[in-house]
PDB file of C-alpha atoms in Angstrom:
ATOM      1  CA  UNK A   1      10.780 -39.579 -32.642  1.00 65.00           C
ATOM      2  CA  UNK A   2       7.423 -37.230 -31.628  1.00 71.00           C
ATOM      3  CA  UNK A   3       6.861 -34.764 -33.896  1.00 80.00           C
ATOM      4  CA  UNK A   4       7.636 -31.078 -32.959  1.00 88.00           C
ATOM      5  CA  UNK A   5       4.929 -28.929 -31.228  1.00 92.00           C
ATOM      6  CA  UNK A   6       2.953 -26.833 -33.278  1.00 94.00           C
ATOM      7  CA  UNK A   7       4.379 -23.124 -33.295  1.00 95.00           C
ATOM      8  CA  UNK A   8       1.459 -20.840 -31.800  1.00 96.00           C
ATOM      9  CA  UNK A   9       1.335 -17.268 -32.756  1.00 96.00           C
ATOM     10  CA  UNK A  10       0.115 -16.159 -29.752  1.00 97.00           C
ATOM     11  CA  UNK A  11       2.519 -14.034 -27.316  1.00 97.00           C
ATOM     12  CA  UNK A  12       2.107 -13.646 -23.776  1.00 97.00           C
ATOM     13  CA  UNK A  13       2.142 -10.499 -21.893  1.00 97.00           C
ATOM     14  CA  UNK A  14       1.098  -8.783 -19.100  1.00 96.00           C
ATOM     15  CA  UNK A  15      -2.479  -7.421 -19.259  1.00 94.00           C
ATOM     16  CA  UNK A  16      -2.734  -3.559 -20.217  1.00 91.00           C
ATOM     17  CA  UNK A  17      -5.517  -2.536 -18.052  1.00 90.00           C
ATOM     18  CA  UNK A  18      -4.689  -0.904 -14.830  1.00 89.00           C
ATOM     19  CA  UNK A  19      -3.853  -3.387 -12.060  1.00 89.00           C
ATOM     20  CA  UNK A  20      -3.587  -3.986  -8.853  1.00 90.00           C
ATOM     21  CA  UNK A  21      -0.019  -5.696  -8.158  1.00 90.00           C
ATOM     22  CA  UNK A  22       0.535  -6.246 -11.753  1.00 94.00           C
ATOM     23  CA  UNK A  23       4.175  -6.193 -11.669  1.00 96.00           C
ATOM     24  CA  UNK A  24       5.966  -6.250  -8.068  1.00 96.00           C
ATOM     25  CA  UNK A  25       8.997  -7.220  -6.752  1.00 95.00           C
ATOM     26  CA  UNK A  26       8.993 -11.454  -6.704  1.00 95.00           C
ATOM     27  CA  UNK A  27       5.169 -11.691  -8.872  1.00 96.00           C
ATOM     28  CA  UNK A  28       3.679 -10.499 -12.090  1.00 97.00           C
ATOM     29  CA  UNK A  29       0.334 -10.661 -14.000  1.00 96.00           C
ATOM     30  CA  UNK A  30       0.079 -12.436 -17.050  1.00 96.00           C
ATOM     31  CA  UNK A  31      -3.469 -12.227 -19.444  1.00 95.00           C
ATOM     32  CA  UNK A  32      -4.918 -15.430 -20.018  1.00 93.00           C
ATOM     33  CA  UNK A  33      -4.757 -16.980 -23.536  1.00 93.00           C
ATOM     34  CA  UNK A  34      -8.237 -18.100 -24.338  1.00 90.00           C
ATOM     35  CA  UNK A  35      -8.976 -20.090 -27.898  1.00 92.00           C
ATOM     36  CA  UNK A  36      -5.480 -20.271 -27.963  1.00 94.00           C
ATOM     37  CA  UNK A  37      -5.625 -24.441 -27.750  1.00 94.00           C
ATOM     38  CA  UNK A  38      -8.791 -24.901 -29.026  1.00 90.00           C
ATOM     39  CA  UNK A  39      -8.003 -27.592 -32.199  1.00 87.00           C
ATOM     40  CA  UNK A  40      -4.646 -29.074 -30.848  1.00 91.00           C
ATOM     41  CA  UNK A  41      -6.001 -29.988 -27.415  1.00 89.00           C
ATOM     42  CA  UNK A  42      -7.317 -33.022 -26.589  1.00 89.00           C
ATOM     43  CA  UNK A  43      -9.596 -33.577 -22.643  1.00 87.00           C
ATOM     44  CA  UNK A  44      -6.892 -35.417 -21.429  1.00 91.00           C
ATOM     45  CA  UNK A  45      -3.791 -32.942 -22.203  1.00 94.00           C
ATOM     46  CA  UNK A  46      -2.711 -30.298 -20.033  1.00 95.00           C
ATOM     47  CA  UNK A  47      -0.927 -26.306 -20.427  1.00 96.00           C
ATOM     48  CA  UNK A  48       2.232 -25.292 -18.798  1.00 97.00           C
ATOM     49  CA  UNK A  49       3.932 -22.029 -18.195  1.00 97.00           C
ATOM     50  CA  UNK A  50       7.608 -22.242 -19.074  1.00 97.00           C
ATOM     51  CA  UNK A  51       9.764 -19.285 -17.419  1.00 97.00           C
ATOM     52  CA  UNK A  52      13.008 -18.077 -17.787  1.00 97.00           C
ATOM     53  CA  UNK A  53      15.524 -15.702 -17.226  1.00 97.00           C
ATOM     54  CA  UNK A  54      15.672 -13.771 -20.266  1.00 97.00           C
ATOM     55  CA  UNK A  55      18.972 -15.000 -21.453  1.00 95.00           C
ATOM     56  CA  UNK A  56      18.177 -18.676 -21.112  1.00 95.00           C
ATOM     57  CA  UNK A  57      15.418 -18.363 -22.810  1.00 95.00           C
ATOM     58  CA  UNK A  58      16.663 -19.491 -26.541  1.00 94.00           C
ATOM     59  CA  UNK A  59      18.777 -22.488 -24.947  1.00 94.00           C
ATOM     60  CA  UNK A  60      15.207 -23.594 -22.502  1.00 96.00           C
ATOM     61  CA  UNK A  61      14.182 -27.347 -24.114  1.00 94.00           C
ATOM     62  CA  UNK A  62      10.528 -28.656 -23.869  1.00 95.00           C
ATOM     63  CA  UNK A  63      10.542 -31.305 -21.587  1.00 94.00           C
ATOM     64  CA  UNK A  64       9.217 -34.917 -22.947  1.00 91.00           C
ATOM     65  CA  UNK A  65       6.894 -36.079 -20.584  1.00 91.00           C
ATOM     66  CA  UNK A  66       6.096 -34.593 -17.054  1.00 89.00           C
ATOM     67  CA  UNK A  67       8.330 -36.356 -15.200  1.00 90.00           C
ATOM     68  CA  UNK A  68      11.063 -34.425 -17.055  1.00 92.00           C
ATOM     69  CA  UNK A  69       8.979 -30.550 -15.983  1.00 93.00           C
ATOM     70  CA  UNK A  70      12.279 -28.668 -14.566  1.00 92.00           C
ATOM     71  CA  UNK A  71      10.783 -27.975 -11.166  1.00 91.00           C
ATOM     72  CA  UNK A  72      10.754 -24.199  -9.173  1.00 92.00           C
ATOM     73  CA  UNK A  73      13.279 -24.893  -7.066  1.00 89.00           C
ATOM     74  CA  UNK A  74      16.027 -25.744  -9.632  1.00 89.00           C
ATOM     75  CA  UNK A  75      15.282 -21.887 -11.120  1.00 92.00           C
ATOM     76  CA  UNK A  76      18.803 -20.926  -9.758  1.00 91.00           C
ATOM     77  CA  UNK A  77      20.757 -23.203 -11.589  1.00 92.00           C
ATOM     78  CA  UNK A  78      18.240 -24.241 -14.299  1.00 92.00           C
ATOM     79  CA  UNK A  79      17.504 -20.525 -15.229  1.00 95.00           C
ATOM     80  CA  UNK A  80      14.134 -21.726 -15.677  1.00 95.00           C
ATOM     81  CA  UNK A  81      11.500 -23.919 -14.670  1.00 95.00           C
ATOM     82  CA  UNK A  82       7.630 -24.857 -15.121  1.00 96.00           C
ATOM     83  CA  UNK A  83       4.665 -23.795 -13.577  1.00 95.00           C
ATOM     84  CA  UNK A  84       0.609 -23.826 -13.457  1.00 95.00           C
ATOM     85  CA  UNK A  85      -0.065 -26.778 -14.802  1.00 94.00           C
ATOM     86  CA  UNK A  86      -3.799 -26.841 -16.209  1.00 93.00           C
ATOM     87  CA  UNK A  87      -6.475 -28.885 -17.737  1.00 94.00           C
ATOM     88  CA  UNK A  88      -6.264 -27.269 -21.181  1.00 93.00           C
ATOM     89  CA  UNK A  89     -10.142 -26.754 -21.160  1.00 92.00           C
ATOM     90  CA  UNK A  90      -9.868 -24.122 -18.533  1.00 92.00           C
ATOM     91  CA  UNK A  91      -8.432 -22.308 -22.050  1.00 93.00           C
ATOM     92  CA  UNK A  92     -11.264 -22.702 -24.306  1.00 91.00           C
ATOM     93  CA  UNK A  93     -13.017 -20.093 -25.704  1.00 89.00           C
ATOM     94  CA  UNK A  94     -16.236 -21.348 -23.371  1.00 85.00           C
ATOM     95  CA  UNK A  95     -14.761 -21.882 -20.064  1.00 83.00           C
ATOM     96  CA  UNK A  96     -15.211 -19.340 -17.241  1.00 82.00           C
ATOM     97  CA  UNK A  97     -12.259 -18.709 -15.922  1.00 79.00           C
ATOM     98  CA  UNK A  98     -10.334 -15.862 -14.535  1.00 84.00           C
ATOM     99  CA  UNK A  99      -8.821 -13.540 -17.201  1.00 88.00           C
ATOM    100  CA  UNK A 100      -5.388 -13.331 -15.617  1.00 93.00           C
ATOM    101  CA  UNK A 101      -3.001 -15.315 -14.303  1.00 94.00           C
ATOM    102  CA  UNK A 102      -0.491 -14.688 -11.713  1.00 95.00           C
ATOM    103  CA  UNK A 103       2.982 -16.067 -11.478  1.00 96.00           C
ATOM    104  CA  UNK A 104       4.905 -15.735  -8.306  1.00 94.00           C
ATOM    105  CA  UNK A 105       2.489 -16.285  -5.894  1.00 91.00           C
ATOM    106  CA  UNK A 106       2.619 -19.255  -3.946  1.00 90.00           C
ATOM    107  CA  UNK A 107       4.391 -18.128  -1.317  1.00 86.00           C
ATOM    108  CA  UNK A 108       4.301 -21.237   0.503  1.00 84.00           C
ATOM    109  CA  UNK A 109       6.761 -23.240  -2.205  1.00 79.00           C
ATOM    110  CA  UNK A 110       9.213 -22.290  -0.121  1.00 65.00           C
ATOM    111  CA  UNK A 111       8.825 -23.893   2.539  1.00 63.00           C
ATOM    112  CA  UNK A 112       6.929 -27.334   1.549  1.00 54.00           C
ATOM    113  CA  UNK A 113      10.351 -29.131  -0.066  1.00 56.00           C
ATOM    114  CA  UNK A 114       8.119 -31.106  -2.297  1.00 55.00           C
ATOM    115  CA  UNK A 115       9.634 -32.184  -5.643  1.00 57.00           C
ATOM    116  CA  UNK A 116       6.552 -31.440  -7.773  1.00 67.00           C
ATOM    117  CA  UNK A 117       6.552 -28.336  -9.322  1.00 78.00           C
ATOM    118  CA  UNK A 118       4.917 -24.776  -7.781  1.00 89.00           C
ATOM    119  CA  UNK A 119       4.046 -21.473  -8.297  1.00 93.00           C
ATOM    120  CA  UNK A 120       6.882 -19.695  -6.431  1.00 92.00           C
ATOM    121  CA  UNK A 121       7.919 -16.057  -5.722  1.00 94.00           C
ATOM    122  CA  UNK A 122      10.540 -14.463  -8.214  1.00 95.00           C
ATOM    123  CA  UNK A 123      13.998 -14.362  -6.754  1.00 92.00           C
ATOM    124  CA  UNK A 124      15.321 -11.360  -8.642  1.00 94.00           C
ATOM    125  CA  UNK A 125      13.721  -8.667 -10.916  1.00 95.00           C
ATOM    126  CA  UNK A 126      15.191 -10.414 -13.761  1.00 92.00           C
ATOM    127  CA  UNK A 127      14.321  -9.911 -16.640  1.00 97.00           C
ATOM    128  CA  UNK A 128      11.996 -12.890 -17.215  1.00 98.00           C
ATOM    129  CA  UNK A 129      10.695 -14.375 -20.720  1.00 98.00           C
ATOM    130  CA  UNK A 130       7.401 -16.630 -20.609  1.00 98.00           C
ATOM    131  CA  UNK A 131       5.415 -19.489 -22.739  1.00 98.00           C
ATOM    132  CA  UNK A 132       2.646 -21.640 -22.739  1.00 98.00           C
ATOM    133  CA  UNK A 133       3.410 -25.208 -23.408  1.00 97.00           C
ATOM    134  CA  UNK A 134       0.476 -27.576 -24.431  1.00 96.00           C
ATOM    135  CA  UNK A 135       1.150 -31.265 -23.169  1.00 95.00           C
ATOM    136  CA  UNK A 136      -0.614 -34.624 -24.042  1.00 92.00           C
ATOM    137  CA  UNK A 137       0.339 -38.220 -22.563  1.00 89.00           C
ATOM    138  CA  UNK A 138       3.571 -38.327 -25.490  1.00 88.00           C
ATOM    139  CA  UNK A 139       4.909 -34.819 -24.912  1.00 90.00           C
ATOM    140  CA  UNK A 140       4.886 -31.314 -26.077  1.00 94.00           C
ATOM    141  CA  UNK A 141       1.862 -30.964 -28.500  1.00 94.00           C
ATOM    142  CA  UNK A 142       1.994 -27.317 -29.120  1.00 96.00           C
ATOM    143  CA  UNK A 143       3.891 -23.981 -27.821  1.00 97.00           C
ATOM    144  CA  UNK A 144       3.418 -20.288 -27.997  1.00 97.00           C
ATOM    145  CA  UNK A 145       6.319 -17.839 -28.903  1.00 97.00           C
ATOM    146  CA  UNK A 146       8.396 -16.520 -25.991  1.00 98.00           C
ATOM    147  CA  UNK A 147       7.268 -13.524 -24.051  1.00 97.00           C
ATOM    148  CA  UNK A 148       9.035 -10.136 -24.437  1.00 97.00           C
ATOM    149  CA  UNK A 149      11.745  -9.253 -21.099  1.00 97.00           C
ATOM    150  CA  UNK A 150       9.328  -8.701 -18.139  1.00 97.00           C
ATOM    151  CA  UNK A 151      11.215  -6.946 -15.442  1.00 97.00           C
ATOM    152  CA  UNK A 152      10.002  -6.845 -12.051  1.00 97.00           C
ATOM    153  CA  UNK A 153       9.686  -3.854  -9.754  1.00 92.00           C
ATOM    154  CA  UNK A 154      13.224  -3.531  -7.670  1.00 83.00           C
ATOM    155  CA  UNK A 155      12.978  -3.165  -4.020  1.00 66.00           C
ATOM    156  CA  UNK A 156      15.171  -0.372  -2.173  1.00 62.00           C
ATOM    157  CA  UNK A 157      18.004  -1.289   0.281  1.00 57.00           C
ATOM    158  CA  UNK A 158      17.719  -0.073   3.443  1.00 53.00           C
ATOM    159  CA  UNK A 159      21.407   1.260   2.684  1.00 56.00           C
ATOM    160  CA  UNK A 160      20.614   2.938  -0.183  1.00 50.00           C
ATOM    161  CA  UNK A 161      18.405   5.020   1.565  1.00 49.00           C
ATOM    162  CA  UNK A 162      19.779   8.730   2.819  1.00 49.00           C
ATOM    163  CA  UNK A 163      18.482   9.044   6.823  1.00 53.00           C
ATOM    164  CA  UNK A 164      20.072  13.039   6.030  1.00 50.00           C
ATOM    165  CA  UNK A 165      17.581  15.121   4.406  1.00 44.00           C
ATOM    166  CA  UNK A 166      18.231  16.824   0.722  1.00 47.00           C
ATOM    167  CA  UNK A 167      20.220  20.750   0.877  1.00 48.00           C
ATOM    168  CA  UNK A 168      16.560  21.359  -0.333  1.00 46.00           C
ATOM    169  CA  UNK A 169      14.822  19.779   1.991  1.00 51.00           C
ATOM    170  CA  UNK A 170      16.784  21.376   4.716  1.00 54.00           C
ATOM    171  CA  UNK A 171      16.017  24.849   3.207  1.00 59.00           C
ATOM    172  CA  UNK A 172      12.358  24.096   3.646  1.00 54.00           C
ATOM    173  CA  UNK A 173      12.893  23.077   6.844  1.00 54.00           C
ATOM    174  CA  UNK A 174      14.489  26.027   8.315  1.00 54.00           C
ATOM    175  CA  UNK A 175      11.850  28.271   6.444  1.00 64.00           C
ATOM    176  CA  UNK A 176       9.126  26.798   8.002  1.00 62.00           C
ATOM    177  CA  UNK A 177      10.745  27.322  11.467  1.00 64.00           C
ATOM    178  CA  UNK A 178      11.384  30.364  11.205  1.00 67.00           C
ATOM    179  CA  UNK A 179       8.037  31.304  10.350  1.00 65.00           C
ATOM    180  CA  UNK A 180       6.692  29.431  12.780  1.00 67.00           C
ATOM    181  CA  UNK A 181       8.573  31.260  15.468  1.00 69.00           C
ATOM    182  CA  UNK A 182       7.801  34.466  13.853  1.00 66.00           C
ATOM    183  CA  UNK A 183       3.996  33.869  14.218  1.00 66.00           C
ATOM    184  CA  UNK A 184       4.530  32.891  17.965  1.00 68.00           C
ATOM    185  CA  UNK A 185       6.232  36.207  18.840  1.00 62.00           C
ATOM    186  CA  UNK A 186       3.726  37.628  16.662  1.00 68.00           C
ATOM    187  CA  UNK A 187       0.399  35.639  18.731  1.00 66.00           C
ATOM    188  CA  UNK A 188       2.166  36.700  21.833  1.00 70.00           C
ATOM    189  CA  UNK A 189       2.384  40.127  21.233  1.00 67.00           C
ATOM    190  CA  UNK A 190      -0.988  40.776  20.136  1.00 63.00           C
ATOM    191  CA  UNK A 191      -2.184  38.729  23.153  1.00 66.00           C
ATOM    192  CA  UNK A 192       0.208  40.947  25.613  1.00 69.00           C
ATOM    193  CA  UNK A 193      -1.182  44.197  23.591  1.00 68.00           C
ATOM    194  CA  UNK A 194      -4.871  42.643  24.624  1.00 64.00           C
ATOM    195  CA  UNK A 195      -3.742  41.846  28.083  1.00 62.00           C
ATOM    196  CA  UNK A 196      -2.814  45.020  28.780  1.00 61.00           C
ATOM    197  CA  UNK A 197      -5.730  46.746  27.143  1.00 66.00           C
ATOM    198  CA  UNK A 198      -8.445  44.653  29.359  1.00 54.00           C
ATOM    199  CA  UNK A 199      -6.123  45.058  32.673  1.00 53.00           C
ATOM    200  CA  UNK A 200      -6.481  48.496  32.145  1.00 60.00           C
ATOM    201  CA  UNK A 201      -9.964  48.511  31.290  1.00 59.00           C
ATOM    202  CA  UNK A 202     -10.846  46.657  34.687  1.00 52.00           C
ATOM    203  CA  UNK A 203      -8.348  48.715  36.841  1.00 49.00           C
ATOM    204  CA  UNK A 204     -10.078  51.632  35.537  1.00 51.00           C
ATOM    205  CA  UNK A 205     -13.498  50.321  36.229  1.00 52.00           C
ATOM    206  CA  UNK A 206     -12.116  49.219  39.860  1.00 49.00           C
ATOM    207  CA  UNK A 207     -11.277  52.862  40.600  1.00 47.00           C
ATOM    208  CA  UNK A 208     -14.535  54.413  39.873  1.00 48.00           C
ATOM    209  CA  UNK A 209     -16.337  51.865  41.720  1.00 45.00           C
ATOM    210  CA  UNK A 210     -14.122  51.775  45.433  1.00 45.00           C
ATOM    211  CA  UNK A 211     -16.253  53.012  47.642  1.00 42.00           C
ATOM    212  CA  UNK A 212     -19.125  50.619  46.305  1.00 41.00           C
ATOM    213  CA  UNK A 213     -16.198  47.871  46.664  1.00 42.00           C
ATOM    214  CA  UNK A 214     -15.122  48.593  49.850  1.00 44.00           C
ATOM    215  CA  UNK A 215     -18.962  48.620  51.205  1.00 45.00           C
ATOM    216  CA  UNK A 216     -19.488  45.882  49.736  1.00 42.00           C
ATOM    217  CA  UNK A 217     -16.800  44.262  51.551  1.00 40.00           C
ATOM    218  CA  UNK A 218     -17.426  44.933  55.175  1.00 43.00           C
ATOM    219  CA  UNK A 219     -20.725  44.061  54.932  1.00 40.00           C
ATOM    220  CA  UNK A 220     -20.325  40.930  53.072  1.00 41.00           C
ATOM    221  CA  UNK A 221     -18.115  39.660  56.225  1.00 42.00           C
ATOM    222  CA  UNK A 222     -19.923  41.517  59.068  1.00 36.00           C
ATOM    223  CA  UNK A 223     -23.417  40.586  59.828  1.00 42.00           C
ATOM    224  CA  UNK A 224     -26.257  43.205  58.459  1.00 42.00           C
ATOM    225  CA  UNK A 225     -26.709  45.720  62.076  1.00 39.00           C
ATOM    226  CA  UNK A 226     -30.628  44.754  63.609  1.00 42.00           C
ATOM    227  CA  UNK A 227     -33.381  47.271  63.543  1.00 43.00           C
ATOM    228  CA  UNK A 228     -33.244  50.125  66.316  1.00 43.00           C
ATOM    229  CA  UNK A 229     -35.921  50.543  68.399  1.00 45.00           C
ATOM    230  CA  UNK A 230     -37.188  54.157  67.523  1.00 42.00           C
ATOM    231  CA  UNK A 231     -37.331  56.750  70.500  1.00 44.00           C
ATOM    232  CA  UNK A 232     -40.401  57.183  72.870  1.00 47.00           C
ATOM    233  CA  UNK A 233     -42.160  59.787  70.921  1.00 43.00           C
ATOM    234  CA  UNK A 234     -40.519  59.748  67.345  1.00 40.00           C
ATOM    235  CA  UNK A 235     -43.460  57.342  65.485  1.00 44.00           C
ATOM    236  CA  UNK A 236     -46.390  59.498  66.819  1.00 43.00           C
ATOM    237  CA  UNK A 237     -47.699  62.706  65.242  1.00 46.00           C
ATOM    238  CA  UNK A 238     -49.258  64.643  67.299  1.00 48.00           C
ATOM    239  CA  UNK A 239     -47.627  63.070  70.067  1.00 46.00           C
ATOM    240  CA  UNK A 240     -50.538  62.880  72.157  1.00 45.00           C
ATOM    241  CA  UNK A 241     -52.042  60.309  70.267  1.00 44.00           C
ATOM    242  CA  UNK A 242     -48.947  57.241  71.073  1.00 42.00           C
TER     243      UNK A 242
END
């Protein structure tokens, strides 16, 4: 019989720095183990991510080669499955890689029906439990210890939602209508009360000014009357001299 994988101490978990989409509703975030490996991992061997529902997560057994990985699509049934399988140098202390890892994410497992396994979205918030699995060409070499729970974010039911507004919310509203009718009477007062004030102004200003109106008038519609010929007499002082 192979011997049993080496017992890591290592524990995965999701990164504590603030996060984009570090936990949602079908993916979360894991932090990368790096040096975790290094000494049990040979160029050849490779690192899996075990995960399970947190209740299957004592009776989950390490596969023996890959052709026995439980696959993503069994997850239902299985209560687990295995995922992200990498070349265990991508774990050294040396390589450059990414510092997290993100499981869920391939939304396209879905719909490809292939029997190898993928990285697919979450079905339920579960809780999940995770590990890392180092394999060689014989089997399990060496394991870390089980996650703790990671629960995913739940989304809301339409049904659950209340289309009818809180007592308190229906307060507000009311408030706010009210004052907003109050300062409409209140704009259209002060505009009558200015209104008023300038009619009166101008009808004031048209009586003082009517006979300069009315002259106005007529001869802005009647043509202006030509010159008069003066009077035999009337341009000539003394009058002997026209």
């Amino acid at each position: 019989l192979p011997a049993p994988p080496a017992r890591l101490p290592y524990v995965p978990h999701v990164p504590p720095m603030p996060l984009l989409g570090k936990v949602t509703a079908t993916t979360f975030a894991l932090e990368r183990p790096r040096c975790v490996f290094d000494g049990h991992a040979d160029a050849s061997d490779a690192v899996w991510l075990a995960v399970a529902f947190a209740n299957a997560s004592a009776t989950f057994r390490n596969p023996r080669s890959r052709a026995d990985v439980p696959p993503y699509k069994q997850l239902p049934t299985a209560r687990s499955y295995m995922t992200l399988e990498t070349a265990a140098a991508a774990y050294s202390c040396s390589a450059p890689s990414p510092p997290v890892l993100r499981v869920g994410g391939d939304t396209a497992c879905r719909d490809q029906g292939r029997q190898d396994p993928c990285n697919g979205p979450l079905p339920s918030p579960g809780p999940y439990r995770v590990k890392f699995l180092l394999m060689g060409c014989r089997g399990p070499k060496a394991e870390t210890r089980w996650s703790e729970p990671i629960l995913l974010r739940r989304a809301l039911s339409p049904g659950t939602i209340d289309p009818a507004p809180t007592r308190r919310g229906s307060d507000v509203v009311v408030i706010a209508s009210i004052l907003a009718s109050l300062g409409a009477v209140l704009a259209t007062a002060v505009l009558g009360a200015l209104g008023a004030k300038v009619w009166g102004s101008l009808c004031h200003q048209e009586l003082g000014t009517d006979a300069f109106t009315r002259r106005s008038y007529r001869t802005h519609h009647i043509p202006p009357a030509l010159p008069q010929p003066l009077p035999p007499g009337c341009g000539c002082s003394p009058p002997g001299l026209c």
